[in-house]
CSV table of C-alpha atoms in Angstrom, one decimal:
chain,number,residue,atom,x,y,z
A,6,GLY,CA,10.5,-19.8,25.0
A,7,ASP,CA,8.4,-16.5,23.0
A,8,TYR,CA,11.6,-14.6,23.8
A,9,SER,CA,14.0,-16.5,21.1
A,10,ASN,CA,11.2,-16.4,18.3
A,11,GLY,CA,12.7,-14.5,15.5
A,12,ILE,CA,15.9,-14.8,16.5
A,13,SER,CA,18.1,-17.5,14.5
A,14,GLU,CA,20.9,-19.5,15.9
A,15,ASP,CA,23.9,-16.6,15.9
A,16,GLY,CA,21.5,-14.5,17.5
A,17,THR,CA,20.6,-11.9,14.9
A,18,LEU,CA,17.3,-10.8,14.6
A,19,LEU,CA,15.3,-13.0,11.1
A,20,ALA,CA,13.1,-9.8,10.5
A,21,PRO,CA,15.2,-6.6,12.2
A,22,GLU,CA,12.6,-4.4,10.6
A,23,THR,CA,9.8,-5.6,12.3
A,24,ARG,CA,11.1,-5.0,15.6
A,25,TRP,CA,11.6,-1.5,18.0
A,26,GLY,CA,12.8,-0.6,20.7
A,27,GLY,CA,12.5,2.2,23.0
A,28,VAL,CA,13.7,3.7,26.5
A,29,VAL,CA,12.2,5.4,29.1
A,30,ARG,CA,12.4,7.1,32.3
A,31,LYS,CA,10.4,7.4,35.4
A,32,LEU,CA,8.8,10.7,36.0
A,33,ASP,CA,10.1,11.9,39.4
A,34,ASN,CA,8.7,15.0,40.0
A,35,ASN,CA,4.5,15.1,39.5
A,36,ASP,CA,4.2,18.3,40.9
A,37,PHE,CA,4.6,21.2,37.5
A,38,GLU,CA,3.6,24.4,39.2
A,39,VAL,CA,6.3,24.0,41.7
A,40,ALA,CA,9.0,22.4,39.4
A,41,ASN,CA,7.7,25.3,36.7
A,42,ILE,CA,7.3,23.1,34.3
A,43,GLU,CA,4.6,24.8,31.7
A,44,PHE,CA,4.2,21.8,29.5
A,45,LEU,CA,4.5,18.8,28.5
A,46,GLU,CA,5.4,17.6,24.7
A,47,PHE,CA,4.8,14.1,23.1
A,48,TRP,CA,6.1,12.7,20.0
A,49,MET,CA,4.3,10.6,18.2
A,50,MET,CA,5.4,8.2,15.9
A,51,ASP,CA,4.2,7.9,12.0
A,52,PRO,CA,4.9,4.2,10.6
A,53,PHE,CA,4.9,5.4,7.1
A,54,ILE,CA,6.5,8.7,7.5
A,55,GLU,CA,9.3,9.5,5.2
A,56,THR,CA,12.8,9.7,6.8
A,57,HIS,CA,16.0,11.5,6.2
A,58,LEU,CA,17.4,8.5,6.0
A,59,ASN,CA,15.9,7.3,3.0
A,60,PRO,CA,13.6,9.6,1.4
A,61,PHE,CA,11.5,7.6,-1.1
A,62,ALA,CA,11.1,4.4,1.3
A,63,MET,CA,7.1,4.4,1.2
A,64,ALA,CA,6.6,5.9,-2.2
A,65,ILE,CA,4.5,4.5,-5.1
A,66,VAL,CA,5.9,5.0,-8.7
A,67,LYS,CA,3.6,3.9,-11.2
A,68,HIS,CA,3.5,4.2,-14.8
A,69,ASN,CA,0.1,5.8,-15.7
A,70,LYS,CA,-0.7,3.3,-18.0
A,71,LEU,CA,-0.9,1.1,-14.9
A,72,ILE,CA,-2.9,3.7,-13.1
A,73,GLU,CA,-5.6,4.0,-15.7
A,74,THR,CA,-5.2,0.1,-16.1
A,75,SER,CA,-9.3,-1.8,-15.0
A,76,TYR,CA,-9.0,-4.0,-11.9
A,77,LYS,CA,-11.6,-3.9,-8.7
A,78,MET,CA,-9.1,-5.5,-5.1
A,79,ASN,CA,-10.6,-4.3,-1.4
A,80,SER,CA,-8.4,-1.8,0.1
A,81,ARG,CA,-6.7,-4.2,2.5
A,82,GLU,CA,-5.2,-5.9,-0.8
A,83,GLN,CA,-4.7,-2.8,-2.6
A,84,PHE,CA,-2.6,-2.0,0.5
A,85,PHE,CA,-0.9,-4.6,0.6
A,86,VAL,CA,-0.1,-4.4,-3.4
A,87,LEU,CA,1.2,-0.8,-3.0
A,88,TYR,CA,3.3,-1.9,-0.1
A,89,LEU,CA,5.5,-4.2,-2.2
A,90,ILE,CA,5.4,-1.7,-4.9
A,91,SER,CA,7.2,0.7,-2.9
A,92,LYS,CA,9.9,-1.5,-1.8
A,93,ILE,CA,10.5,-1.3,-5.9
A,94,SER,CA,13.9,0.7,-6.3
A,95,GLN,CA,14.3,2.5,-9.9
A,96,ASN,CA,17.4,1.6,-9.9
A,97,ASP,CA,16.5,-2.2,-10.5
A,98,SER,CA,16.4,-3.7,-13.5
A,99,GLU,CA,14.8,-6.4,-12.6
A,100,PHE,CA,12.0,-7.7,-10.2
A,101,ARG,CA,13.7,-8.8,-6.7
A,102,GLU,CA,11.7,-11.4,-5.0
A,103,TYR,CA,10.6,-9.4,-2.1
A,104,LYS,CA,11.4,-11.4,1.6
A,105,MET,CA,8.8,-10.9,4.3
A,106,HIS,CA,8.4,-12.0,7.9
A,107,PHE,CA,5.0,-12.9,9.1
A,108,SER,CA,4.8,-10.4,12.0
A,109,GLU,CA,5.5,-7.5,9.2
A,110,ILE,CA,2.4,-8.7,7.1
A,111,GLU,CA,0.5,-8.7,9.9
A,112,ARG,CA,2.3,-5.6,11.5
A,113,ILE,CA,1.7,-3.7,8.2
A,114,LEU,CA,-1.6,-5.0,7.4
A,115,ASN,CA,-3.2,-4.0,11.2
A,116,PHE,CA,-1.0,-0.8,11.7
A,117,ASP,CA,-3.7,1.0,13.0
A,118,GLY,CA,-5.0,-1.7,15.4
A,119,LYS,CA,-8.0,-3.2,12.9
A,120,ARG,CA,-7.5,-7.0,12.4
A,121,ARG,CA,-7.0,-7.2,9.0
A,122,ILE,CA,-5.5,-10.4,8.6
A,123,ALA,CA,-5.1,-12.6,11.9
A,124,ASN,CA,-3.5,-15.6,10.8
A,125,LYS,CA,-1.1,-17.2,7.9
A,126,THR,CA,-3.8,-18.9,6.0
A,127,GLU,CA,-5.4,-15.1,5.6
A,128,VAL,CA,-2.1,-14.3,3.6
A,129,PHE,CA,-2.6,-17.1,1.2
A,130,ALA,CA,-6.4,-16.0,0.4
A,131,ILE,CA,-5.2,-12.1,-0.3
A,132,MET,CA,-2.7,-13.4,-2.3
A,133,ASP,CA,-5.7,-16.1,-4.2
A,134,ARG,CA,-7.8,-12.8,-4.5
A,135,LEU,CA,-5.4,-10.7,-6.1
A,136,ASN,CA,-4.3,-12.7,-8.6
A,137,SER,CA,-8.5,-14.0,-9.3
A,138,VAL,CA,-9.0,-10.7,-10.5
A,139,PRO,CA,-6.7,-9.5,-13.8
A,140,ILE,CA,-5.2,-6.2,-14.2
A,141,VAL,CA,-6.3,-4.9,-17.7
A,142,TYR,CA,-3.9,-2.9,-19.2
A,143,GLU,CA,-2.9,-1.4,-22.9
A,144,LYS,CA,0.1,-0.9,-24.6
A,145,GLY,CA,0.3,0.6,-27.8
A,146,THR,CA,-2.1,-1.6,-30.0
A,147,ILE,CA,-2.3,-4.5,-27.1
A,148,VAL,CA,-4.5,-5.0,-24.6
A,149,GLY,CA,-3.8,-7.8,-22.5
A,150,LYS,CA,-4.6,-8.9,-18.8
A,151,SER,CA,-2.4,-10.0,-16.3
A,152,VAL,CA,-1.8,-11.0,-12.3
A,153,TRP,CA,-0.1,-9.1,-9.5
A,154,LEU,CA,2.2,-11.9,-8.4
A,155,GLN,CA,4.2,-14.0,-10.1
A,156,HIS,CA,4.7,-16.6,-6.6
A,157,MET,CA,4.3,-16.7,-3.4
A,158,GLU,CA,6.4,-19.0,-1.0
A,159,HIS,CA,5.7,-20.1,2.7
A,160,ASP,CA,8.4,-21.1,4.9
A,161,THR,CA,7.1,-22.7,7.5
A,162,GLU,CA,10.2,-22.6,9.8
A,163,THR,CA,10.9,-19.5,9.8
A,164,ASP,CA,7.7,-17.9,9.0
A,165,GLU,CA,8.9,-16.2,5.8
A,166,PHE,CA,7.0,-14.9,2.9
A,167,THR,CA,8.5,-14.6,-0.6
A,168,PHE,CA,6.8,-12.7,-3.3
A,169,SER,CA,7.1,-12.0,-6.7
A,170,LEU,CA,5.3,-9.6,-9.2
A,171,SER,CA,4.2,-10.3,-12.4
A,172,GLU,CA,6.8,-10.2,-15.4
A,173,LYS,CA,4.0,-8.3,-17.1
A,174,LEU,CA,4.3,-5.1,-15.1
A,175,ARG,CA,8.2,-4.4,-15.1
A,176,ASP,CA,8.0,-1.9,-18.0
A,177,TYR,CA,5.4,-0.2,-15.5
A,178,LEU,CA,7.0,-0.1,-12.1
A,179,ILE,CA,10.6,-0.3,-12.8
A,180,GLN,CA,13.2,2.5,-14.6
A,181,LEU,CA,10.3,5.0,-15.1
A,182,LYS,CA,11.6,8.2,-16.8
A,183,GLU,CA,8.7,9.4,-18.0
A,184,HIS,CA,4.8,9.2,-18.3
A,185,PHE,CA,4.6,7.8,-14.2
A,186,THR,CA,2.8,9.4,-10.8
A,187,GLN,CA,4.9,9.2,-7.4
A,188,TYR,CA,2.6,10.0,-4.2
A,189,ASN,CA,3.1,8.5,-0.9
A,190,ILE,CA,2.0,5.6,0.8
A,191,SER,CA,1.0,7.3,3.8
A,192,ASN,CA,-2.0,9.4,1.6
A,193,ILE,CA,-3.6,6.4,1.0
A,194,VAL,CA,-3.6,4.4,4.7
A,195,TYR,CA,-6.7,5.2,5.3
A,196,LEU,CA,-9.1,5.0,2.3
A,197,ASN,CA,-11.7,2.7,1.0
A,198,SER,CA,-11.0,1.1,-1.8
A,199,ASN,CA,-12.7,3.0,-4.5
A,200,ALA,CA,-11.3,6.1,-3.2
A,201,ILE,CA,-7.5,4.4,-3.6
A,202,ARG,CA,-7.9,3.9,-7.2
A,203,LEU,CA,-10.0,7.7,-7.5
A,204,TYR,CA,-7.0,9.1,-5.6
A,205,GLU,CA,-4.2,7.5,-8.0
A,206,VAL,CA,-6.1,9.1,-11.1
A,207,LEU,CA,-6.6,12.4,-9.9
A,208,LYS,CA,-2.8,12.2,-8.9
A,209,ARG,CA,-1.9,11.4,-12.1
A,210,TYR,CA,-3.5,14.8,-13.6
A,211,GLN,CA,-2.4,16.7,-11.0
A,212,PHE,CA,-0.2,18.8,-13.3
A,213,LEU,CA,-3.1,20.1,-15.2
A,214,GLY,CA,-4.5,21.5,-11.9
A,215,GLU,CA,-8.0,19.7,-13.3
A,216,CYS,CA,-9.3,16.7,-15.6
A,217,ILE,CA,-12.6,15.7,-17.1
A,218,LEU,CA,-13.8,12.6,-16.7
A,219,GLU,CA,-16.4,11.0,-18.0
A,220,VAL,CA,-18.8,8.2,-15.9
A,221,GLU,CA,-18.2,5.2,-17.5
A,222,LYS,CA,-14.2,5.8,-17.5
A,223,ILE,CA,-14.4,6.5,-13.4
A,224,LYS,CA,-15.8,3.3,-13.8
A,225,PHE,CA,-13.6,1.3,-15.7
A,226,TYR,CA,-10.8,2.5,-13.4
A,227,LEU,CA,-12.7,1.5,-10.5
A,228,GLY,CA,-13.3,-2.0,-11.9
A,229,ILE,CA,-17.4,-1.4,-11.5
A,230,GLU,CA,-18.2,-1.5,-15.0
A,231,GLY,CA,-21.9,-2.0,-14.6
A,232,LYS,CA,-22.7,-1.3,-11.8
A,233,TYR,CA,-25.2,2.0,-10.3
A,234,PRO,CA,-26.8,2.4,-13.6
A,235,LYS,CA,-28.3,5.2,-11.9
A,236,PHE,CA,-26.4,8.8,-11.7
A,237,TYR,CA,-27.3,9.7,-8.7
A,238,GLU,CA,-26.3,6.2,-6.6
A,239,PHE,CA,-23.1,6.2,-8.0
A,240,LYS,CA,-22.6,9.5,-7.1
A,241,ARG,CA,-24.4,8.8,-3.5
A,242,TRP,CA,-22.6,4.7,-2.9
A,243,VAL,CA,-19.1,6.0,-4.5
A,244,LEU,CA,-18.2,10.1,-5.4
A,245,ILE,CA,-19.2,10.9,-2.4
A,246,PRO,CA,-17.8,8.8,0.0
A,247,CYS,CA,-14.5,8.9,-2.4
A,248,GLN,CA,-14.7,12.9,-2.1
A,249,THR,CA,-14.8,13.4,1.7
A,250,GLU,CA,-12.2,10.8,2.2
A,251,ILE,CA,-9.8,11.9,-0.3
């Protein structure tokens, strides 16, 4: 029945990271004045907070060259890719396959109650969209294009999805010793797609205190080249909303 969903034959959870447990107790006294209760304290749990057990659990680490690439994705797609990147360990020498139960994908994308994803077929739709928009990157004298995901599989029996990132991105995401930018995924969860990209670019130059970017360069980073030919349009529909959210 429903109570056994997500449980293997040996009684263990198939995706323990998608489960939670809590302990509650009845409030016996509702006359706070008589009981000399001066205040109530409530704890709100942040699903993206760093913990002392794993302080970099949700850290995004990208080579600066990857930040300075050009691509256009909506906020849902960007957030999913960034969540996959947050699972990478800088001690890895190769990309691993990342396994996620559908309930985890649903929880991650619908973290604030908004229905960004409603069923399993939408997972494939997201992946198709991700790989339909190539990343334009530079490596020395080489200018190339790559997709984000090398492959995806869905086990229809366990509802587990398996993802692997493109090998072309390995040098930009693994064992980075210099020329990289790091931030916490919690900083971008509520930003729109343009704001996420602009935040990354600004974060990349944070150590300078300021940076000067040409309008066309910003459009390149955001994947909106050829749009908003008039500056006032670009300012109204892109810069001001990004500035407000960031």
